[in-house]
Amino acid sequence: MFHSRHWYIPALALAAVAVLFYGDGATGQQRAKRAERAAAAKLDPTVRANAERLLAEGVQTFRYDTFGSEDFWGGQVKLHQAIQGEKFGGVGPGVSPKQALELGLKVDMEAVPPNVAAAIKAGRVDLNDPANTLLLLKANAVVGVTGFFNPDGKSLKAVGIQCALCHSTVDNAFAAGIGRRLDGWPNRDLNIGAIVASAPDLSAFVNALQVDEATVKKVLTSWGPGKFDAELNLDGKAFRPDGKPAATLNPPAFGLAGVNNHTWTGSWGTVSYWNAYVGNLEMHGKGTFYDPRLDNADKYPVAARTKQGHKKDGEDRISGKLAALHFYQLSLPTPQPPEGAFDPRAAAAGEKLFADKARCATCHVPPLFTEPGWNLHTPEEIGIDDFQAKRAPDDRYRTAPLRALWDMKQIHKGGFYHDGRFATLKDVVDHYNGHFALNLTEQEKRELIEYLKSL
């Protein structure tokens, strides 16, 4: 008995040590999942409740909050008058649903009243009638735009805009441009410049930029679908030295958790900074914004003259919503590639090239696929011109976090890089193959591209 018990106790101890050091047969991934589940079970209820509150408030802000921007887009620019047309007290012919869709505006099919949806399906709704645009606005079905109606409920008194205008699209489940919302997906169809140029009163832009109205319209209409110039209001540089528009592509707003500098050009700040910047200076909402770097009259003459780095409205409808908005945006996952989007065997070979011969992982560090830390580089380092970089505070470009590269129909429609200069992934690979003298073979390029499409 003594001998048996003496053997049994060390055996248990050895078994425990073996499990501790060598595992229980589970893979590292399986053990990590167990740890995640265990941690979730122990999550403080107050922490869980706070996270759920922030998510709920964040989605509401992202999709529906205008931040009071209707005072600018309605009260000053009078964009609503061009939308509804003279028949409803506005100006011109108005904007029909068909024209709105052609301008890249999207419709949330889940907000369309069932009887209206059925009538559209049956062809009983005249999509050439601006009255039906008002109907969609009244149903709050136009993604990123809110209509504010007069007491009679028949005509608009203003419109306001939301984050979702540029950073959401739809899955086209109902029809082209009409479907379920895809938050964080860039709207690469939206011709925001043409929409703004149609407004009856552009004096706010004329006065800020100190140019005539014809020049303002020329600049706005030069942008084209999927592009916006978020720095025109700072430096007044409407065109690049080569004569092309200075506008950049609307970027994805998903998969940014863990990413530091996240705009096309560097050191503007975190996601929360950019939300404050856009909410105040681009959407023209009511709030508070501070950035003394914009006092640099040499670099940012328009911002310095108009004191945009020291904005403090009497009412602040932005600052209190930045935390929840940030939380929701950082919770938006990267869309996963559908089956058949890439060749798995070639992608496996491409992954090795990515980490080794192609040297991609030097900057695009997995799993963030950008540098953990100061993810910025000079134009010379990446082998392109410095125009857009020079508009940023530190004259650098961001290492783009590689996200959903498999999709060229919506997410990356219009090309790669800030201005879409590379139409395809092959163009990007060819550029770096030459710039860094990588000597990739054509087969290696194909394998690398298949791996990129898997991200």
mmCIF file of N, CA, C and O in Angstrom, residues 218-313:
data_model
loop_
_atom_site.group_PDB
_atom_site.id
_atom_site.type_symbol
_atom_site.label_atom_id
_atom_site.label_comp_id
_atom_site.label_asym_id
_atom_site.label_seq_id
_atom_site.Cartn_x
_atom_site.Cartn_y
_atom_site.Cartn_z
ATOM 1 N N LYS A 218 -15.541 74.029 -60.794
ATOM 2 C CA LYS A 218 -14.541 73.304 -61.581
ATOM 3 C C LYS A 218 -13.787 72.310 -60.701
ATOM 4 O O LYS A 218 -13.549 71.151 -61.095
ATOM 5 N N VAL A 219 -13.435 72.748 -59.507
ATOM 6 C CA VAL A 219 -12.699 71.882 -58.584
ATOM 7 C C VAL A 219 -13.578 70.717 -58.130
ATOM 8 O O VAL A 219 -13.171 69.547 -58.182
ATOM 9 N N LEU A 220 -14.785 71.026 -57.697
ATOM 10 C CA LEU A 220 -15.684 69.985 -57.180
ATOM 11 C C LEU A 220 -15.997 68.924 -58.231
ATOM 12 O O LEU A 220 -15.989 67.725 -57.940
ATOM 13 N N THR A 221 -16.267 69.360 -59.441
ATOM 14 C CA THR A 221 -16.645 68.408 -60.491
ATOM 15 C C THR A 221 -15.443 67.646 -61.047
ATOM 16 O O THR A 221 -15.612 66.693 -61.805
ATOM 17 N N SER A 222 -14.233 68.055 -60.662
ATOM 18 C CA SER A 222 -13.038 67.344 -61.131
ATOM 19 C C SER A 222 -12.782 66.066 -60.328
ATOM 20 O O SER A 222 -12.029 65.191 -60.774
ATOM 21 N N TRP A 223 -13.376 65.958 -59.151
ATOM 22 C CA TRP A 223 -13.052 64.836 -58.268
ATOM 23 C C TRP A 223 -13.465 63.491 -58.860
ATOM 24 O O TRP A 223 -12.701 62.546 -58.855
ATOM 25 N N GLY A 224 -14.697 63.395 -59.310
ATOM 26 C CA GLY A 224 -15.194 62.143 -59.860
ATOM 27 C C GLY A 224 -15.660 61.185 -58.778
ATOM 28 O O GLY A 224 -15.549 61.463 -57.576
ATOM 29 N N PRO A 225 -16.183 60.023 -59.189
ATOM 30 C CA PRO A 225 -16.741 59.057 -58.239
ATOM 31 C C PRO A 225 -15.707 58.521 -57.257
ATOM 32 O O PRO A 225 -14.556 58.258 -57.630
ATOM 33 N N GLY A 226 -16.129 58.372 -56.011
ATOM 34 C CA GLY A 226 -15.307 57.722 -54.996
ATOM 35 C C GLY A 226 -14.189 58.542 -54.426
ATOM 36 O O GLY A 226 -13.379 58.035 -53.637
ATOM 37 N N LYS A 227 -14.114 59.835 -54.782
ATOM 38 C CA LYS A 227 -13.002 60.662 -54.314
ATOM 39 C C LYS A 227 -13.487 61.917 -53.586
ATOM 40 O O LYS A 227 -14.562 62.434 -53.856
ATOM 41 N N PHE A 228 -12.624 62.379 -52.698
ATOM 42 C CA PHE A 228 -12.908 63.576 -51.906
ATOM 43 C C PHE A 228 -11.580 64.197 -51.504
ATOM 44 O O PHE A 228 -10.605 63.489 -51.265
ATOM 45 N N ASP A 229 -11.528 65.517 -51.439
ATOM 46 C CA ASP A 229 -10.302 66.197 -51.026
ATOM 47 C C ASP A 229 -10.477 66.737 -49.614
ATOM 48 O O ASP A 229 -11.084 67.786 -49.403
ATOM 49 N N ALA A 230 -9.937 66.015 -48.646
ATOM 50 C CA ALA A 230 -10.105 66.372 -47.237
ATOM 51 C C ALA A 230 -9.119 67.430 -46.768
ATOM 52 O O ALA A 230 -9.120 67.788 -45.586
ATOM 53 N N GLU A 231 -8.262 67.922 -47.658
ATOM 54 C CA GLU A 231 -7.293 68.940 -47.274
ATOM 55 C C GLU A 231 -7.412 70.219 -48.090
ATOM 56 O O GLU A 231 -6.698 71.191 -47.834
ATOM 57 N N LEU A 232 -8.342 70.232 -49.034
ATOM 58 C CA LEU A 232 -8.562 71.441 -49.820
ATOM 59 C C LEU A 232 -8.907 72.616 -48.924
ATOM 60 O O LEU A 232 -8.456 73.741 -49.149
ATOM 61 N N ASN A 233 -9.687 72.360 -47.877
ATOM 62 C CA ASN A 233 -10.099 73.420 -46.957
ATOM 63 C C ASN A 233 -8.941 73.918 -46.102
ATOM 64 O O ASN A 233 -9.063 74.937 -45.407
ATOM 65 N N LEU A 234 -7.804 73.224 -46.145
ATOM 66 C CA LEU A 234 -6.639 73.639 -45.361
ATOM 67 C C LEU A 234 -5.616 74.400 -46.200
ATOM 68 O O LEU A 234 -5.158 75.469 -45.812
ATOM 69 N N ASP A 235 -5.277 73.810 -47.372
ATOM 70 C CA ASP A 235 -4.186 74.413 -48.153
ATOM 71 C C ASP A 235 -4.630 75.009 -49.483
ATOM 72 O O ASP A 235 -3.856 75.689 -50.154
ATOM 73 N N GLY A 236 -5.879 74.765 -49.888
ATOM 74 C CA GLY A 236 -6.376 75.338 -51.128
ATOM 75 C C GLY A 236 -5.757 74.759 -52.382
ATOM 76 O O GLY A 236 -5.948 75.302 -53.480
ATOM 77 N N LYS A 237 -5.040 73.643 -52.264
ATOM 78 C CA LYS A 237 -4.391 73.028 -53.430
ATOM 79 C C LYS A 237 -5.374 72.081 -54.118
ATOM 80 O O LYS A 237 -5.520 70.930 -53.722
ATOM 81 N N ALA A 238 -6.002 72.548 -55.150
ATOM 82 C CA ALA A 238 -7.053 71.781 -55.803
ATOM 83 C C ALA A 238 -6.532 70.793 -56.831
ATOM 84 O O ALA A 238 -7.196 69.797 -57.136
ATOM 85 N N PHE A 239 -5.349 71.059 -57.380
ATOM 86 C CA PHE A 239 -4.812 70.206 -58.440
ATOM 87 C C PHE A 239 -3.338 69.905 -58.189
ATOM 88 O O PHE A 239 -2.609 70.725 -57.604
ATOM 89 N N ARG A 240 -2.926 68.753 -58.620
ATOM 90 C CA ARG A 240 -1.530 68.360 -58.519
ATOM 91 C C ARG A 240 -0.709 69.082 -59.586
ATOM 92 O O ARG A 240 -1.280 69.648 -60.527
ATOM 93 N N PRO A 241 0.609 69.057 -59.465
ATOM 94 C CA PRO A 241 1.454 69.698 -60.489
ATOM 95 C C PRO A 241 1.232 69.156 -61.896
ATOM 96 O O PRO A 241 1.445 69.879 -62.870
ATOM 97 N N ASP A 242 0.789 67.896 -62.008
ATOM 98 C CA ASP A 242 0.539 67.326 -63.337
ATOM 99 C C ASP A 242 -0.843 67.670 -63.876
ATOM 100 O O ASP A 242 -1.238 67.212 -64.946
ATOM 101 N N GLY A 243 -1.587 68.486 -63.115
ATOM 102 C CA GLY A 243 -2.904 68.924 -63.560
ATOM 103 C C GLY A 243 -4.047 68.034 -63.144
ATOM 104 O O GLY A 243 -5.220 68.396 -63.325
ATOM 105 N N LYS A 244 -3.758 66.875 -62.555
ATOM 106 C CA LYS A 244 -4.822 65.981 -62.104
ATOM 107 C C LYS A 244 -5.403 66.470 -60.784
ATOM 108 O O LYS A 244 -4.736 67.174 -60.023
ATOM 109 N N PRO A 245 -6.660 66.106 -60.479
ATOM 110 C CA PRO A 245 -7.283 66.555 -59.233
ATOM 111 C C PRO A 245 -6.516 66.084 -58.010
ATOM 112 O O PRO A 245 -5.908 64.997 -58.020
ATOM 113 N N ALA A 246 -6.550 66.869 -56.962
ATOM 114 C CA ALA A 246 -5.854 66.531 -55.717
ATOM 115 C C ALA A 246 -6.679 65.635 -54.808
ATOM 116 O O ALA A 246 -6.195 65.223 -53.742
ATOM 117 N N ALA A 247 -7.897 65.316 -55.199
ATOM 118 C CA ALA A 247 -8.769 64.481 -54.374
ATOM 119 C C ALA A 247 -8.212 63.068 -54.244
ATOM 120 O O ALA A 247 -7.498 62.578 -55.126
ATOM 121 N N THR A 248 -8.529 62.418 -53.128
ATOM 122 C CA THR A 248 -8.096 61.047 -52.889
ATOM 123 C C THR A 248 -9.300 60.124 -52.726
ATOM 124 O O THR A 248 -10.416 60.576 -52.465
ATOM 125 N N LEU A 249 -9.069 58.831 -52.862
ATOM 126 C CA LEU A 249 -10.138 57.839 -52.763
ATOM 127 C C LEU A 249 -10.685 57.749 -51.345
ATOM 128 O O LEU A 249 -9.933 57.857 -50.366
ATOM 129 N N ASN A 250 -11.993 57.526 -51.225
ATOM 130 C CA ASN A 250 -12.583 57.250 -49.916
ATOM 131 C C ASN A 250 -11.997 55.939 -49.396
ATOM 132 O O ASN A 250 -12.105 54.914 -50.059
ATOM 133 N N PRO A 251 -11.356 55.948 -48.230
ATOM 134 C CA PRO A 251 -10.708 54.726 -47.742
ATOM 135 C C PRO A 251 -11.672 53.837 -46.965
ATOM 136 O O PRO A 251 -12.693 54.303 -46.446
ATOM 137 N N PRO A 252 -11.348 52.545 -46.851
ATOM 138 C CA PRO A 252 -12.140 51.674 -45.978
ATOM 139 C C PRO A 252 -12.026 52.135 -44.534
ATOM 140 O O PRO A 252 -10.993 52.665 -44.123
ATOM 141 N N ALA A 253 -13.085 51.913 -43.760
ATOM 142 C CA ALA A 253 -13.073 52.279 -42.343
ATOM 143 C C ALA A 253 -13.224 51.046 -41.467
ATOM 144 O O ALA A 253 -13.554 51.159 -40.291
ATOM 145 N N PHE A 254 -12.969 49.861 -42.031
ATOM 146 C CA PHE A 254 -13.024 48.635 -41.233
ATOM 147 C C PHE A 254 -11.603 48.115 -41.008
ATOM 148 O O PHE A 254 -10.645 48.546 -41.651
ATOM 149 N N GLY A 255 -11.474 47.179 -40.055
ATOM 150 C CA GLY A 255 -10.187 46.531 -39.821
ATOM 151 C C GLY A 255 -9.096 47.461 -39.346
ATOM 152 O O GLY A 255 -7.923 47.224 -39.613
ATOM 153 N N LEU A 256 -9.450 48.519 -38.607
ATOM 154 C CA LEU A 256 -8.452 49.498 -38.175
ATOM 155 C C LEU A 256 -8.004 49.320 -36.729
ATOM 156 O O LEU A 256 -7.174 50.090 -36.245
ATOM 157 N N ALA A 257 -8.543 48.314 -36.037
ATOM 158 C CA ALA A 257 -8.122 48.096 -34.649
ATOM 159 C C ALA A 257 -6.632 47.773 -34.612
ATOM 160 O O ALA A 257 -6.156 46.898 -35.334
ATOM 161 N N GLY A 258 -5.893 48.495 -33.786
ATOM 162 C CA GLY A 258 -4.459 48.281 -33.672
ATOM 163 C C GLY A 258 -3.629 49.096 -34.632
ATOM 164 O O GLY A 258 -2.397 49.113 -34.519
ATOM 165 N N VAL A 259 -4.284 49.778 -35.583
ATOM 166 C CA VAL A 259 -3.571 50.584 -36.575
ATOM 167 C C VAL A 259 -3.406 52.004 -36.037
ATOM 168 O O VAL A 259 -4.369 52.620 -35.598
ATOM 169 N N ASN A 260 -2.187 52.530 -36.085
ATOM 170 C CA ASN A 260 -1.955 53.875 -35.575
ATOM 171 C C ASN A 260 -2.412 54.916 -36.593
ATOM 172 O O ASN A 260 -3.606 55.178 -36.711
ATOM 173 N N ASN A 261 -1.497 55.518 -37.337
ATOM 174 C CA ASN A 261 -1.912 56.479 -38.363
ATOM 175 C C ASN A 261 -2.697 55.733 -39.434
ATOM 176 O O ASN A 261 -2.249 54.714 -39.955
ATOM 177 N N HIS A 262 -3.874 56.237 -39.760
ATOM 178 C CA HIS A 262 -4.766 55.436 -40.603
ATOM 179 C C HIS A 262 -5.270 56.168 -41.834
ATOM 180 O O HIS A 262 -5.962 55.575 -42.649
ATOM 181 N N THR A 263 -4.947 57.444 -41.986
ATOM 182 C CA THR A 263 -5.356 58.150 -43.198
ATOM 183 C C THR A 263 -4.278 57.945 -44.269
ATOM 184 O O THR A 263 -3.195 57.444 -43.987
ATOM 185 N N TRP A 264 -4.589 58.329 -45.497
ATOM 186 C CA TRP A 264 -3.636 58.102 -46.592
ATOM 187 C C TRP A 264 -2.274 58.713 -46.304
ATOM 188 O O TRP A 264 -1.238 58.142 -46.632
ATOM 189 N N THR A 265 -2.286 59.904 -45.721
ATOM 190 C CA THR A 265 -1.025 60.565 -45.391
ATOM 191 C C THR A 265 -0.889 60.666 -43.885
ATOM 192 O O THR A 265 -1.863 60.588 -43.148
ATOM 193 N N GLY A 266 0.331 60.855 -43.413
ATOM 194 C CA GLY A 266 0.622 60.554 -42.035
ATOM 195 C C GLY A 266 0.466 61.627 -40.993
ATOM 196 O O GLY A 266 0.351 62.809 -41.276
ATOM 197 N N SER A 267 0.505 61.157 -39.782
ATOM 198 C CA SER A 267 0.593 61.904 -38.519
ATOM 199 C C SER A 267 -0.542 62.880 -38.266
ATOM 200 O O SER A 267 -0.409 63.791 -37.458
ATOM 201 N N TRP A 268 -1.658 62.711 -38.949
ATOM 202 C CA TRP A 268 -2.800 63.538 -38.573
ATOM 203 C C TRP A 268 -3.274 63.161 -37.182
ATOM 204 O O TRP A 268 -3.633 64.019 -36.387
ATOM 205 N N GLY A 269 -3.275 61.883 -36.887
ATOM 206 C CA GLY A 269 -3.704 61.440 -35.566
ATOM 207 C C GLY A 269 -4.445 60.122 -35.649
ATOM 208 O O GLY A 269 -4.476 59.470 -36.696
ATOM 209 N N THR A 270 -5.047 59.733 -34.545
ATOM 210 C CA THR A 270 -5.754 58.463 -34.461
ATOM 211 C C THR A 270 -7.100 58.541 -35.179
ATOM 212 O O THR A 270 -7.500 59.597 -35.682
ATOM 213 N N VAL A 271 -7.812 57.424 -35.161
ATOM 214 C CA VAL A 271 -9.168 57.394 -35.722
ATOM 215 C C VAL A 271 -10.036 58.450 -35.044
ATOM 216 O O VAL A 271 -10.815 59.151 -35.695
ATOM 217 N N SER A 272 -9.898 58.572 -33.739
ATOM 218 C CA SER A 272 -10.711 59.538 -33.004
ATOM 219 C C SER A 272 -10.398 60.975 -33.428
ATOM 220 O O SER A 272 -11.296 61.820 -33.545
ATOM 221 N N TYR A 273 -9.108 61.265 -33.687
ATOM 222 C CA TYR A 273 -8.741 62.599 -34.185
ATOM 223 C C TYR A 273 -9.460 62.861 -35.509
ATOM 224 O O TYR A 273 -10.037 63.929 -35.714
ATOM 225 N N TRP A 274 -9.374 61.903 -36.416
ATOM 226 C CA TRP A 274 -9.930 62.123 -37.746
ATOM 227 C C TRP A 274 -11.446 62.269 -37.692
ATOM 228 O O TRP A 274 -12.026 63.034 -38.463
ATOM 229 N N ASN A 275 -12.101 61.547 -36.786
ATOM 230 C CA ASN A 275 -13.541 61.722 -36.616
ATOM 231 C C ASN A 275 -13.864 63.154 -36.191
ATOM 232 O O ASN A 275 -14.823 63.761 -36.685
ATOM 233 N N ALA A 276 -13.074 63.675 -35.277
ATOM 234 C CA ALA A 276 -13.289 65.058 -34.829
ATOM 235 C C ALA A 276 -13.026 66.032 -35.961
ATOM 236 O O ALA A 276 -13.774 67.004 -36.160
ATOM 237 N N TYR A 277 -11.956 65.778 -36.715
ATOM 238 C CA TYR A 277 -11.610 66.642 -37.844
ATOM 239 C C TYR A 277 -12.731 66.654 -38.873
ATOM 240 O O TYR A 277 -13.209 67.713 -39.294
ATOM 241 N N VAL A 278 -13.148 65.475 -39.293
ATOM 242 C CA VAL A 278 -14.175 65.381 -40.335
ATOM 243 C C VAL A 278 -15.517 65.916 -39.838
ATOM 244 O O VAL A 278 -16.194 66.665 -40.549
ATOM 245 N N GLY A 279 -15.898 65.533 -38.618
ATOM 246 C CA GLY A 279 -17.179 65.991 -38.091
ATOM 247 C C GLY A 279 -17.276 67.502 -38.038
ATOM 248 O O GLY A 279 -18.319 68.095 -38.325
ATOM 249 N N ASN A 280 -16.163 68.149 -37.680
ATOM 250 C CA ASN A 280 -16.155 69.604 -37.549
ATOM 251 C C ASN A 280 -15.857 70.335 -38.851
ATOM 252 O O ASN A 280 -16.570 71.272 -39.219
ATOM 253 N N LEU A 281 -14.805 69.911 -39.563
ATOM 254 C CA LEU A 281 -14.299 70.716 -40.671
ATOM 255 C C LEU A 281 -14.754 70.251 -42.052
ATOM 256 O O LEU A 281 -14.670 71.028 -43.010
ATOM 257 N N GLU A 282 -15.198 68.992 -42.181
ATOM 258 C CA GLU A 282 -15.657 68.502 -43.481
ATOM 259 C C GLU A 282 -17.177 68.353 -43.533
ATOM 260 O O GLU A 282 -17.822 68.790 -44.478
ATOM 261 N N MET A 283 -17.736 67.727 -42.500
ATOM 262 C CA MET A 283 -19.193 67.602 -42.446
ATOM 263 C C MET A 283 -19.845 68.923 -42.040
ATOM 264 O O MET A 283 -21.021 69.127 -42.260
ATOM 265 N N HIS A 284 -19.047 69.790 -41.407
ATOM 266 C CA HIS A 284 -19.534 71.091 -40.930
ATOM 267 C C HIS A 284 -20.582 70.929 -39.842
ATOM 268 O O HIS A 284 -21.587 71.641 -39.802
ATOM 269 N N GLY A 285 -20.311 69.967 -38.936
ATOM 270 C CA GLY A 285 -21.158 69.817 -37.769
ATOM 271 C C GLY A 285 -20.814 70.850 -36.708
ATOM 272 O O GLY A 285 -19.868 71.636 -36.849
ATOM 273 N N LYS A 286 -21.577 70.824 -35.621
ATOM 274 C CA LYS A 286 -21.368 71.779 -34.532
ATOM 275 C C LYS A 286 -20.515 71.120 -33.450
ATOM 276 O O LYS A 286 -20.884 70.079 -32.902
ATOM 277 N N GLY A 287 -19.366 71.731 -33.146
ATOM 278 C CA GLY A 287 -18.512 71.119 -32.148
ATOM 279 C C GLY A 287 -17.289 71.941 -31.824
ATOM 280 O O GLY A 287 -17.222 73.144 -32.093
ATOM 281 N N THR A 288 -16.308 71.255 -31.263
ATOM 282 C CA THR A 288 -15.046 71.864 -30.844
ATOM 283 C C THR A 288 -13.909 71.107 -31.508
ATOM 284 O O THR A 288 -13.902 69.871 -31.528
ATOM 285 N N PHE A 289 -12.950 71.834 -32.060
ATOM 286 C CA PHE A 289 -11.807 71.181 -32.683
ATOM 287 C C PHE A 289 -10.567 72.024 -32.448
ATOM 288 O O PHE A 289 -10.586 73.249 -32.643
ATOM 289 N N TYR A 290 -9.477 71.351 -32.044
ATOM 290 C CA TYR A 290 -8.235 72.055 -31.746
ATOM 291 C C TYR A 290 -7.059 71.348 -32.412
ATOM 292 O O TYR A 290 -6.848 70.146 -32.241
ATOM 293 N N ASP A 291 -6.296 72.082 -33.196
ATOM 294 C CA ASP A 291 -5.059 71.581 -33.781
ATOM 295 C C ASP A 291 -4.204 72.781 -34.177
ATOM 296 O O ASP A 291 -4.395 73.376 -35.240
ATOM 297 N N PRO A 292 -3.248 73.165 -33.324
ATOM 298 C CA PRO A 292 -2.431 74.357 -33.604
ATOM 299 C C PRO A 292 -1.529 74.200 -34.826
ATOM 300 O O PRO A 292 -0.998 75.194 -35.328
ATOM 301 N N ARG A 293 -1.360 72.977 -35.315
ATOM 302 C CA ARG A 293 -0.547 72.789 -36.528
ATOM 303 C C ARG A 293 -1.178 73.504 -37.722
ATOM 304 O O ARG A 293 -0.492 73.872 -38.675
ATOM 305 N N LEU A 294 -2.497 73.704 -37.647
ATOM 306 C CA LEU A 294 -3.201 74.360 -38.747
ATOM 307 C C LEU A 294 -2.989 75.871 -38.748
ATOM 308 O O LEU A 294 -3.479 76.571 -39.627
ATOM 309 N N ASP A 295 -2.235 76.374 -37.763
ATOM 310 C CA ASP A 295 -1.889 77.803 -37.748
ATOM 311 C C ASP A 295 -0.709 78.113 -38.659
ATOM 312 O O ASP A 295 -0.361 79.285 -38.849
ATOM 313 N N ASN A 296 -0.091 77.075 -39.221
ATOM 314 C CA ASN A 296 1.061 77.249 -40.107
ATOM 315 C C ASN A 296 0.580 77.823 -41.443
ATOM 316 O O ASN A 296 0.107 77.098 -42.316
ATOM 317 N N ALA A 297 0.717 79.120 -41.589
ATOM 318 C CA ALA A 297 0.176 79.798 -42.777
ATOM 319 C C ALA A 297 0.912 79.425 -44.058
ATOM 320 O O ALA A 297 0.348 79.541 -45.147
ATOM 321 N N ASP A 298 2.159 78.995 -43.958
ATOM 322 C CA ASP A 298 2.889 78.586 -45.155
ATOM 323 C C ASP A 298 2.349 77.272 -45.703
ATOM 324 O O ASP A 298 2.197 77.106 -46.915
ATOM 325 N N LYS A 299 2.067 76.362 -44.798
ATOM 326 C CA LYS A 299 1.593 75.043 -45.213
ATOM 327 C C LYS A 299 0.088 74.993 -45.364
ATOM 328 O O LYS A 299 -0.435 74.353 -46.284
ATOM 329 N N TYR A 300 -0.617 75.663 -44.472
ATOM 330 C CA TYR A 300 -2.084 75.612 -44.465
ATOM 331 C C TYR A 300 -2.675 77.025 -44.476
ATOM 332 O O TYR A 300 -3.256 77.484 -43.485
ATOM 333 N N PRO A 301 -2.496 77.745 -45.574
ATOM 334 C CA PRO A 301 -2.919 79.154 -45.612
ATOM 335 C C PRO A 301 -4.414 79.351 -45.382
ATOM 336 O O PRO A 301 -4.818 80.308 -44.713
ATOM 337 N N VAL A 302 -5.249 78.468 -45.943
ATOM 338 C CA VAL A 302 -6.701 78.613 -45.776
ATOM 339 C C VAL A 302 -7.080 78.352 -44.324
ATOM 340 O O VAL A 302 -7.840 79.117 -43.711
ATOM 341 N N ALA A 303 -6.566 77.283 -43.736
ATOM 342 C CA ALA A 303 -6.884 76.941 -42.354
ATOM 343 C C ALA A 303 -6.403 78.005 -41.384
ATOM 344 O O ALA A 303 -7.101 78.351 -40.422
ATOM 345 N N ALA A 304 -5.200 78.552 -41.639
ATOM 346 C CA ALA A 304 -4.659 79.578 -40.742
ATOM 347 C C ALA A 304 -5.510 80.845 -40.795
ATOM 348 O O ALA A 304 -5.814 81.451 -39.762
ATOM 349 N N ARG A 305 -5.907 81.231 -42.015
ATOM 350 C CA ARG A 305 -6.693 82.453 -42.165
ATOM 351 C C ARG A 305 -8.087 82.312 -41.539
ATOM 352 O O ARG A 305 -8.614 83.271 -40.950
ATOM 353 N N THR A 306 -8.664 81.129 -41.646
ATOM 354 C CA THR A 306 -10.026 80.923 -41.149
ATOM 355 C C THR A 306 -10.056 80.306 -39.749
ATOM 356 O O THR A 306 -11.126 79.988 -39.239
ATOM 357 N N LYS A 307 -8.862 80.121 -39.155
ATOM 358 C CA LYS A 307 -8.728 79.635 -37.773
ATOM 359 C C LYS A 307 -9.438 78.295 -37.551
ATOM 360 O O LYS A 307 -10.111 78.090 -36.535
ATOM 361 N N GLN A 308 -9.246 77.387 -38.491
ATOM 362 C CA GLN A 308 -9.915 76.094 -38.369
ATOM 363 C C GLN A 308 -9.338 75.218 -37.267
ATOM 364 O O GLN A 308 -9.996 74.284 -36.797
ATOM 365 N N GLY A 309 -8.121 75.508 -36.841
ATOM 366 C CA GLY A 309 -7.537 74.747 -35.741
ATOM 367 C C GLY A 309 -8.011 75.199 -34.378
ATOM 368 O O GLY A 309 -7.581 74.652 -33.356
ATOM 369 N N HIS A 310 -8.918 76.177 -34.343
ATOM 370 C CA HIS A 310 -9.424 76.714 -33.069
ATOM 371 C C HIS A 310 -10.936 76.893 -33.154
ATOM 372 O O HIS A 310 -11.464 77.975 -32.902
ATOM 373 N N LYS A 311 -11.632 75.838 -33.519
ATOM 374 C CA LYS A 311 -13.085 75.912 -33.710
ATOM 375 C C LYS A 311 -13.803 75.613 -32.393
ATOM 376 O O LYS A 311 -13.522 74.611 -31.733
ATOM 377 N N LYS A 312 -14.701 76.475 -32.020
ATOM 378 C CA LYS A 312 -15.470 76.252 -30.792
ATOM 379 C C LYS A 312 -16.855 76.859 -30.979
ATOM 380 O O LYS A 312 -17.046 78.064 -30.820
ATOM 381 N N ASP A 313 -17.802 76.005 -31.352
ATOM 382 C CA ASP A 313 -19.166 76.470 -31.556
ATOM 383 C C ASP A 313 -19.894 76.609 -30.228
ATOM 384 O O ASP A 313 -19.508 76.002 -29.219
#
